[in-house]
Amino acid sequence: MSESTDPAVVADQTGPADKIAAGYAFTGPALDLGALLWDGTCLPGHQIRIPLPMLNRHGLVAGATGTGKTKTLQLIAEQLSANGVPVFLADIKGDVSGICAPGAPNEKVGERAKDVAQEWEATGYPSEFYSLGGIGPGIPVRSTVTSFGPVLMSKVLQLNQTQEQSLGLIFHYADTKGLELIDLKDLRAVVAFLVSDKGKPELKGIGGLSTVTAGVILRSLTAFEQQGAAEFFGEPEFDTSEFLRTAADGRGMVSVLELPAVQDKPQLFSTFLMWLLADLFNDLPEVGDLEQPKLVFFFDEAHLLFNGASKAFLDSITQTVRLIRSKGVGVFFVTQTPKDVPGDVLAQLGNRVQHALRAFTPDDAKALKATVKTFPNSPYDLEELLTQLGTGEAVVTVLSENGAPTPVAATRLRAPQSLMGPIEPTALDQAVKSSLLWSRYAEPVDRESAYEKISAEQAAAEAEAEAAAAAAEAAKQAKEAEKAARSAPKPDPSLAEQVVGSGLFRSLARSIGTQVGREISRSIFGTARKRR
């Protein structure tokens, strides 16, 4: 935007500008976004800010590619950390890792700092770097399949509503049978068992799940696993409370999830980010409104989260965003246009930083008009202004300290004080390996779970079947041998058997027996033989 430096012109412009700036004159702690723009003039005396306690009321950073969205979230993250608030950033392109290193002063940074009355000082912020399942640089972040849940799993498997409900029944079956679903092979083993001959009776018992649907789920799961997604599921499961830590100097820890290595799996990483947020929601206690948030979560490329989402999935997101505020967590969605975010979610986003939009096509013009309608009434011609903003400029409206929306303010944003770009790969690797969390999460653990239990049962059943088959075969052979023995012809008697069995031999034996008997009797009774 062009600027006027004529003092008279500036004086004429300060009337409406003063009214806008008055809406940002907060008494409590606040983050400095930049200086007000009015009629092409940057007014450094009129600062645009966000009250720190309102950061848990969620927000949206939107704008076309190249308009400065990433630098805006970096600017906000720096000031949150400086105020002792932990931050989570999703680094889709790998250009946010520089937040841990001091920025590089140059002429452009100096001019920007002068324009917005910023006392710029190169500063790095305490950071931890994570990766999904250890793919790419970073401390591995893993989830168990059970923790991930059927709704999120259905999203990454691209299941329809019926299949999603069926997957929920499978999770329920595994839970009731004590089959722990830790990694993808556990879930695949359970589904494969349910469609097997032995498991089909179990399939009927859980109700509402057809063999065809189970087969579809199994094929989707196998394809998903072949894409390398198995790395994201397993143990040790990441404890999301690690994101709530502060550094030794009291500054909030900036947790950067490095995602460049999985850019080709946008649906997976966006859904995984939703798991991180949902896990925080389940674990954190209710705290109500705090003087400052416990954590602010930046959800980059947010449109990927909502593409092809089922009603159950959208309901889960809406509920999480609505209720997590009372647990001290703020969520900022970063995307191209507000229409990328469903209306029920957009209604929860009280803080808005809208960068420039393009109107090169009819669809662009339609999106521009829709965006303008989402802002409160203002003295700006927003439809024209949003197409003329320069890089690092935005239209801002936030929630004031009393919860009311502030006036719409065109703003020239401050420059981040950390490095605006990635750090060297060697420095990133060193930062990861030197973290105390590396030894806790680096090595995967594969303990006994559903896969091992089902495999053991199948092996035992197979061994039992083989033993029974072998016993049956042995009994069959013994029976056949006995039958063969009974039906076999008798062999011819030997010469001795023929002689002994003859009538002459039997007669002679009787005669000899009688004579011998008499001689023995005489001998016994003392009788003597008569002489002739």
mmCIF file with all atom_site columns, N, CA and C in Angstrom, residues 422-471:
data_model
loop_
_atom_site.group_PDB
_atom_site.id
_atom_site.type_symbol
_atom_site.label_atom_id
_atom_site.label_alt_id
_atom_site.label_comp_id
_atom_site.label_asym_id
_atom_site.label_entity_id
_atom_site.label_seq_id
_atom_site.pdbx_PDB_ins_code
_atom_site.Cartn_x
_atom_site.Cartn_y
_atom_site.Cartn_z
_atom_site.occupancy
_atom_site.B_iso_or_equiv
_atom_site.pdbx_formal_charge
_atom_site.auth_seq_id
_atom_site.auth_comp_id
_atom_site.auth_asym_id
_atom_site.auth_atom_id
_atom_site.pdbx_PDB_model_num
ATOM 1   N N  . PRO A 1 422 ? 14.357 -21.984 7.588  1.00 0.00 ? 422 PRO A N  1
ATOM 2   C CA . PRO A 1 422 ? 14.803 -23.188 8.298  1.00 0.00 ? 422 PRO A CA 1
ATOM 3   C C  . PRO A 1 422 ? 16.236 -23.063 8.792  1.00 0.00 ? 422 PRO A C  1
ATOM 4   N N  . ILE A 1 423 ? 16.550 -23.776 9.848  1.00 0.00 ? 423 ILE A N  1
ATOM 5   C CA . ILE A 1 423 ? 17.936 -23.891 10.283 1.00 0.00 ? 423 ILE A CA 1
ATOM 6   C C  . ILE A 1 423 ? 18.613 -25.002 9.484  1.00 0.00 ? 423 ILE A C  1
ATOM 7   N N  . GLU A 1 424 ? 19.921 -25.089 9.579  1.00 0.00 ? 424 GLU A N  1
ATOM 8   C CA . GLU A 1 424 ? 20.659 -26.112 8.841  1.00 0.00 ? 424 GLU A CA 1
ATOM 9   C C  . GLU A 1 424 ? 20.263 -27.513 9.320  1.00 0.00 ? 424 GLU A C  1
ATOM 10  N N  . PRO A 1 425 ? 20.224 -28.498 8.415  1.00 0.00 ? 425 PRO A N  1
ATOM 11  C CA . PRO A 1 425 ? 19.856 -29.863 8.814  1.00 0.00 ? 425 PRO A CA 1
ATOM 12  C C  . PRO A 1 425 ? 20.715 -30.422 9.941  1.00 0.00 ? 425 PRO A C  1
ATOM 13  N N  . THR A 1 426 ? 22.026 -30.108 9.931  1.00 0.00 ? 426 THR A N  1
ATOM 14  C CA . THR A 1 426 ? 22.901 -30.612 10.993 1.00 0.00 ? 426 THR A CA 1
ATOM 15  C C  . THR A 1 426 ? 22.533 -29.997 12.337 1.00 0.00 ? 426 THR A C  1
ATOM 16  N N  . ALA A 1 427 ? 22.181 -28.702 12.323 1.00 0.00 ? 427 ALA A N  1
ATOM 17  C CA . ALA A 1 427 ? 21.781 -28.043 13.568 1.00 0.00 ? 427 ALA A CA 1
ATOM 18  C C  . ALA A 1 427 ? 20.451 -28.607 14.068 1.00 0.00 ? 427 ALA A C  1
ATOM 19  N N  . LEU A 1 428 ? 19.545 -28.906 13.137 1.00 0.00 ? 428 LEU A N  1
ATOM 20  C CA . LEU A 1 428 ? 18.255 -29.483 13.515 1.00 0.00 ? 428 LEU A CA 1
ATOM 21  C C  . LEU A 1 428 ? 18.454 -30.867 14.127 1.00 0.00 ? 428 LEU A C  1
ATOM 22  N N  . ASP A 1 429 ? 19.305 -31.670 13.503 1.00 0.00 ? 429 ASP A N  1
ATOM 23  C CA . ASP A 1 429 ? 19.569 -33.012 14.016 1.00 0.00 ? 429 ASP A CA 1
ATOM 24  C C  . ASP A 1 429 ? 20.199 -32.958 15.404 1.00 0.00 ? 429 ASP A C  1
ATOM 25  N N  . GLN A 1 430 ? 21.113 -32.021 15.589 1.00 0.00 ? 430 GLN A N  1
ATOM 26  C CA . GLN A 1 430 ? 21.754 -31.865 16.901 1.00 0.00 ? 430 GLN A CA 1
ATOM 27  C C  . GLN A 1 430 ? 20.742 -31.453 17.960 1.00 0.00 ? 430 GLN A C  1
ATOM 28  N N  . ALA A 1 431 ? 19.831 -30.539 17.605 1.00 0.00 ? 431 ALA A N  1
ATOM 29  C CA . ALA A 1 431 ? 18.804 -30.097 18.554 1.00 0.00 ? 431 ALA A CA 1
ATOM 30  C C  . ALA A 1 431 ? 17.895 -31.257 18.945 1.00 0.00 ? 431 ALA A C  1
ATOM 31  N N  . VAL A 1 432 ? 17.582 -32.119 17.989 1.00 0.00 ? 432 VAL A N  1
ATOM 32  C CA . VAL A 1 432 ? 16.711 -33.268 18.267 1.00 0.00 ? 432 VAL A CA 1
ATOM 33  C C  . VAL A 1 432 ? 17.417 -34.264 19.184 1.00 0.00 ? 432 VAL A C  1
ATOM 34  N N  . LYS A 1 433 ? 18.641 -34.646 18.815 1.00 0.00 ? 433 LYS A N  1
ATOM 35  C CA . LYS A 1 433 ? 19.350 -35.701 19.557 1.00 0.00 ? 433 LYS A CA 1
ATOM 36  C C  . LYS A 1 433 ? 19.766 -35.240 20.957 1.00 0.00 ? 433 LYS A C  1
ATOM 37  N N  . SER A 1 434 ? 19.900 -33.948 21.160 1.00 0.00 ? 434 SER A N  1
ATOM 38  C CA . SER A 1 434 ? 20.312 -33.453 22.479 1.00 0.00 ? 434 SER A CA 1
ATOM 39  C C  . SER A 1 434 ? 19.131 -33.261 23.426 1.00 0.00 ? 434 SER A C  1
ATOM 40  N N  . SER A 1 435 ? 17.904 -33.453 22.933 1.00 0.00 ? 435 SER A N  1
ATOM 41  C CA . SER A 1 435 ? 16.722 -33.285 23.778 1.00 0.00 ? 435 SER A CA 1
ATOM 42  C C  . SER A 1 435 ? 16.621 -34.409 24.800 1.00 0.00 ? 435 SER A C  1
ATOM 43  N N  . LEU A 1 436 ? 16.141 -34.078 25.993 1.00 0.00 ? 436 LEU A N  1
ATOM 44  C CA . LEU A 1 436 ? 15.925 -35.095 27.024 1.00 0.00 ? 436 LEU A CA 1
ATOM 45  C C  . LEU A 1 436 ? 14.823 -36.065 26.636 1.00 0.00 ? 436 LEU A C  1
ATOM 46  N N  . LEU A 1 437 ? 13.967 -35.672 25.704 1.00 0.00 ? 437 LEU A N  1
ATOM 47  C CA . LEU A 1 437 ? 12.868 -36.530 25.280 1.00 0.00 ? 437 LEU A CA 1
ATOM 48  C C  . LEU A 1 437 ? 13.293 -37.577 24.254 1.00 0.00 ? 437 LEU A C  1
ATOM 49  N N  . TRP A 1 438 ? 14.444 -37.405 23.670 1.00 0.00 ? 438 TRP A N  1
ATOM 50  C CA . TRP A 1 438 ? 14.883 -38.321 22.613 1.00 0.00 ? 438 TRP A CA 1
ATOM 51  C C  . TRP A 1 438 ? 14.993 -39.765 23.123 1.00 0.00 ? 438 TRP A C  1
ATOM 52  N N  . SER A 1 439 ? 15.633 -39.929 24.257 1.00 0.00 ? 439 SER A N  1
ATOM 53  C CA . SER A 1 439 ? 15.806 -41.279 24.799 1.00 0.00 ? 439 SER A CA 1
ATOM 54  C C  . SER A 1 439 ? 14.478 -41.888 25.242 1.00 0.00 ? 439 SER A C  1
ATOM 55  N N  . ARG A 1 440 ? 13.497 -41.056 25.528 1.00 0.00 ? 440 ARG A N  1
ATOM 56  C CA . ARG A 1 440 ? 12.210 -41.549 26.002 1.00 0.00 ? 440 ARG A CA 1
ATOM 57  C C  . ARG A 1 440 ? 11.328 -42.071 24.874 1.00 0.00 ? 440 ARG A C  1
ATOM 58  N N  . TYR A 1 441 ? 11.446 -41.465 23.680 1.00 0.00 ? 441 TYR A N  1
ATOM 59  C CA . TYR A 1 441 ? 10.521 -41.794 22.599 1.00 0.00 ? 441 TYR A CA 1
ATOM 60  C C  . TYR A 1 441 ? 11.176 -42.323 21.327 1.00 0.00 ? 441 TYR A C  1
ATOM 61  N N  . ALA A 1 442 ? 12.486 -42.307 21.250 1.00 0.00 ? 442 ALA A N  1
ATOM 62  C CA . ALA A 1 442 ? 13.142 -42.620 19.977 1.00 0.00 ? 442 ALA A CA 1
ATOM 63  C C  . ALA A 1 442 ? 12.937 -44.072 19.552 1.00 0.00 ? 442 ALA A C  1
ATOM 64  N N  . GLU A 1 443 ? 13.143 -45.030 20.473 1.00 0.00 ? 443 GLU A N  1
ATOM 65  C CA . GLU A 1 443 ? 13.094 -46.439 20.113 1.00 0.00 ? 443 GLU A CA 1
ATOM 66  C C  . GLU A 1 443 ? 11.675 -46.993 20.234 1.00 0.00 ? 443 GLU A C  1
ATOM 67  N N  . PRO A 1 444 ? 11.157 -47.604 19.163 1.00 0.00 ? 444 PRO A N  1
ATOM 68  C CA . PRO A 1 444 ? 9.810  -48.195 19.245 1.00 0.00 ? 444 PRO A CA 1
ATOM 69  C C  . PRO A 1 444 ? 9.799  -49.453 20.100 1.00 0.00 ? 444 PRO A C  1
ATOM 70  N N  . VAL A 1 445 ? 8.666  -49.746 20.691 1.00 0.00 ? 445 VAL A N  1
ATOM 71  C CA . VAL A 1 445 ? 8.474  -50.930 21.533 1.00 0.00 ? 445 VAL A CA 1
ATOM 72  C C  . VAL A 1 445 ? 7.317  -51.738 20.950 1.00 0.00 ? 445 VAL A C  1
ATOM 73  N N  . ASP A 1 446 ? 7.525  -53.044 20.793 1.00 0.00 ? 446 ASP A N  1
ATOM 74  C CA . ASP A 1 446 ? 6.488  -53.904 20.223 1.00 0.00 ? 446 ASP A CA 1
ATOM 75  C C  . ASP A 1 446 ? 6.152  -55.001 21.227 1.00 0.00 ? 446 ASP A C  1
ATOM 76  N N  . ARG A 1 447 ? 5.211  -54.725 22.119 1.00 0.00 ? 447 ARG A N  1
ATOM 77  C CA . ARG A 1 447 ? 4.832  -55.709 23.131 1.00 0.00 ? 447 ARG A CA 1
ATOM 78  C C  . ARG A 1 447 ? 3.667  -56.561 22.638 1.00 0.00 ? 447 ARG A C  1
ATOM 79  N N  . GLU A 1 448 ? 3.318  -57.572 23.420 1.00 0.00 ? 448 GLU A N  1
ATOM 80  C CA . GLU A 1 448 ? 2.231  -58.466 23.026 1.00 0.00 ? 448 GLU A CA 1
ATOM 81  C C  . GLU A 1 448 ? 0.908  -57.702 22.984 1.00 0.00 ? 448 GLU A C  1
ATOM 82  N N  . SER A 1 449 ? 0.220  -57.851 21.889 1.00 0.00 ? 449 SER A N  1
ATOM 83  C CA . SER A 1 449 ? -1.069 -57.170 21.713 1.00 0.00 ? 449 SER A CA 1
ATOM 84  C C  . SER A 1 449 ? -1.949 -58.045 20.824 1.00 0.00 ? 449 SER A C  1
ATOM 85  N N  . ALA A 1 450 ? -2.932 -57.458 20.173 1.00 0.00 ? 450 ALA A N  1
ATOM 86  C CA . ALA A 1 450 ? -3.920 -58.250 19.438 1.00 0.00 ? 450 ALA A CA 1
ATOM 87  C C  . ALA A 1 450 ? -3.280 -59.155 18.390 1.00 0.00 ? 450 ALA A C  1
ATOM 88  N N  . TYR A 1 451 ? -2.323 -58.638 17.657 1.00 0.00 ? 451 TYR A N  1
ATOM 89  C CA . TYR A 1 451 ? -1.681 -59.434 16.598 1.00 0.00 ? 451 TYR A CA 1
ATOM 90  C C  . TYR A 1 451 ? -1.028 -60.683 17.171 1.00 0.00 ? 451 TYR A C  1
ATOM 91  N N  . GLU A 1 452 ? -0.246 -60.501 18.236 1.00 0.00 ? 452 GLU A N  1
ATOM 92  C CA . GLU A 1 452 ? 0.449  -61.641 18.837 1.00 0.00 ? 452 GLU A CA 1
ATOM 93  C C  . GLU A 1 452 ? -0.545 -62.628 19.451 1.00 0.00 ? 452 GLU A C  1
ATOM 94  N N  . LYS A 1 453 ? -1.591 -62.114 20.107 1.00 0.00 ? 453 LYS A N  1
ATOM 95  C CA . LYS A 1 453 ? -2.570 -62.998 20.744 1.00 0.00 ? 453 LYS A CA 1
ATOM 96  C C  . LYS A 1 453 ? -3.331 -63.808 19.707 1.00 0.00 ? 453 LYS A C  1
ATOM 97  N N  . ILE A 1 454 ? -3.783 -63.151 18.654 1.00 0.00 ? 454 ILE A N  1
ATOM 98  C CA . ILE A 1 454 ? -4.515 -63.870 17.607 1.00 0.00 ? 454 ILE A CA 1
ATOM 99  C C  . ILE A 1 454 ? -3.599 -64.852 16.891 1.00 0.00 ? 454 ILE A C  1
ATOM 100 N N  . SER A 1 455 ? -2.363 -64.441 16.637 1.00 0.00 ? 455 SER A N  1
ATOM 101 C CA . SER A 1 455 ? -1.408 -65.338 15.984 1.00 0.00 ? 455 SER A CA 1
ATOM 102 C C  . SER A 1 455 ? -1.144 -66.562 16.851 1.00 0.00 ? 455 SER A C  1
ATOM 103 N N  . ALA A 1 456 ? -0.991 -66.349 18.173 1.00 0.00 ? 456 ALA A N  1
ATOM 104 C CA . ALA A 1 456 ? -0.739 -67.466 19.083 1.00 0.00 ? 456 ALA A CA 1
ATOM 105 C C  . ALA A 1 456 ? -1.940 -68.408 19.123 1.00 0.00 ? 456 ALA A C  1
ATOM 106 N N  . GLU A 1 457 ? -3.148 -67.833 19.169 1.00 0.00 ? 457 GLU A N  1
ATOM 107 C CA . GLU A 1 457 ? -4.351 -68.670 19.178 1.00 0.00 ? 457 GLU A CA 1
ATOM 108 C C  . GLU A 1 457 ? -4.486 -69.454 17.873 1.00 0.00 ? 457 GLU A C  1
ATOM 109 N N  . GLN A 1 458 ? -4.179 -68.804 16.772 1.00 0.00 ? 458 GLN A N  1
ATOM 110 C CA . GLN A 1 458 ? -4.256 -69.491 15.495 1.00 0.00 ? 458 GLN A CA 1
ATOM 111 C C  . GLN A 1 458 ? -3.208 -70.596 15.407 1.00 0.00 ? 458 GLN A C  1
ATOM 112 N N  . ALA A 1 459 ? -1.983 -70.309 15.912 1.00 0.00 ? 459 ALA A N  1
ATOM 113 C CA . ALA A 1 459 ? -0.932 -71.328 15.900 1.00 0.00 ? 459 ALA A CA 1
ATOM 114 C C  . ALA A 1 459 ? -1.322 -72.509 16.780 1.00 0.00 ? 459 ALA A C  1
ATOM 115 N N  . ALA A 1 460 ? -1.889 -72.214 17.967 1.00 0.00 ? 460 ALA A N  1
ATOM 116 C CA . ALA A 1 460 ? -2.325 -73.284 18.864 1.00 0.00 ? 460 ALA A CA 1
ATOM 117 C C  . ALA A 1 460 ? -3.446 -74.098 18.235 1.00 0.00 ? 460 ALA A C  1
ATOM 118 N N  . ALA A 1 461 ? -4.391 -73.402 17.584 1.00 0.00 ? 461 ALA A N  1
ATOM 119 C CA . ALA A 1 461 ? -5.499 -74.096 16.931 1.00 0.00 ? 461 ALA A CA 1
ATOM 120 C C  . ALA A 1 461 ? -4.998 -74.963 15.781 1.00 0.00 ? 461 ALA A C  1
ATOM 121 N N  . GLU A 1 462 ? -4.037 -74.441 15.031 1.00 0.00 ? 462 GLU A N  1
ATOM 122 C CA . GLU A 1 462 ? -3.464 -75.216 13.935 1.00 0.00 ? 462 GLU A CA 1
ATOM 123 C C  . GLU A 1 462 ? -2.714 -76.432 14.455 1.00 0.00 ? 462 GLU A C  1
ATOM 124 N N  . ALA A 1 463 ? -1.940 -76.251 15.549 1.00 0.00 ? 463 ALA A N  1
ATOM 125 C CA . ALA A 1 463 ? -1.207 -77.376 16.138 1.00 0.00 ? 463 ALA A CA 1
ATOM 126 C C  . ALA A 1 463 ? -2.170 -78.430 16.663 1.00 0.00 ? 463 ALA A C  1
ATOM 127 N N  . GLU A 1 464 ? -3.247 -77.968 17.303 1.00 0.00 ? 464 GLU A N  1
ATOM 128 C CA . GLU A 1 464 ? -4.252 -78.891 17.821 1.00 0.00 ? 464 GLU A CA 1
ATOM 129 C C  . GLU A 1 464 ? -4.932 -79.650 16.687 1.00 0.00 ? 464 GLU A C  1
ATOM 130 N N  . ALA A 1 465 ? -5.228 -78.931 15.611 1.00 0.00 ? 465 ALA A N  1
ATOM 131 C CA . ALA A 1 465 ? -5.861 -79.575 14.456 1.00 0.00 ? 465 ALA A CA 1
ATOM 132 C C  . ALA A 1 465 ? -4.916 -80.584 13.812 1.00 0.00 ? 465 ALA A C  1
ATOM 133 N N  . GLU A 1 466 ? -3.625 -80.211 13.721 1.00 0.00 ? 466 GLU A N  1
ATOM 134 C CA . GLU A 1 466 ? -2.643 -81.133 13.148 1.00 0.00 ? 466 GLU A CA 1
ATOM 135 C C  . GLU A 1 466 ? -2.487 -82.371 14.023 1.00 0.00 ? 466 GLU A C  1
ATOM 136 N N  . ALA A 1 467 ? -2.465 -82.194 15.357 1.00 0.00 ? 467 ALA A N  1
ATOM 137 C CA . ALA A 1 467 ? -2.349 -83.326 16.268 1.00 0.00 ? 467 ALA A CA 1
ATOM 138 C C  . ALA A 1 467 ? -3.573 -84.227 16.164 1.00 0.00 ? 467 ALA A C  1
ATOM 139 N N  . ALA A 1 468 ? -4.757 -83.632 16.089 1.00 0.00 ? 468 ALA A N  1
ATOM 140 C CA . ALA A 1 468 ? -5.979 -84.415 15.963 1.00 0.00 ? 468 ALA A CA 1
ATOM 141 C C  . ALA A 1 468 ? -6.008 -85.175 14.648 1.00 0.00 ? 468 ALA A C  1
ATOM 142 N N  . ALA A 1 469 ? -5.544 -84.519 13.583 1.00 0.00 ? 469 ALA A N  1
ATOM 143 C CA . ALA A 1 469 ? -5.499 -85.179 12.277 1.00 0.00 ? 469 ALA A CA 1
ATOM 144 C C  . ALA A 1 469 ? -4.513 -86.345 12.289 1.00 0.00 ? 469 ALA A C  1
ATOM 145 N N  . ALA A 1 470 ? -3.351 -86.130 12.946 1.00 0.00 ? 470 ALA A N  1
ATOM 146 C CA . ALA A 1 470 ? -2.346 -87.198 13.027 1.00 0.00 ? 470 ALA A CA 1
ATOM 147 C C  . ALA A 1 470 ? -2.871 -88.375 13.839 1.00 0.00 ? 470 ALA A C  1
ATOM 148 N N  . ALA A 1 471 ? -3.567 -88.085 14.952 1.00 0.00 ? 471 ALA A N  1
ATOM 149 C CA . ALA A 1 471 ? -4.136 -89.163 15.773 1.00 0.00 ? 471 ALA A CA 1
ATOM 150 C C  . ALA A 1 471 ? -5.198 -89.925 15.001 1.00 0.00 ? 471 ALA A C  1
#
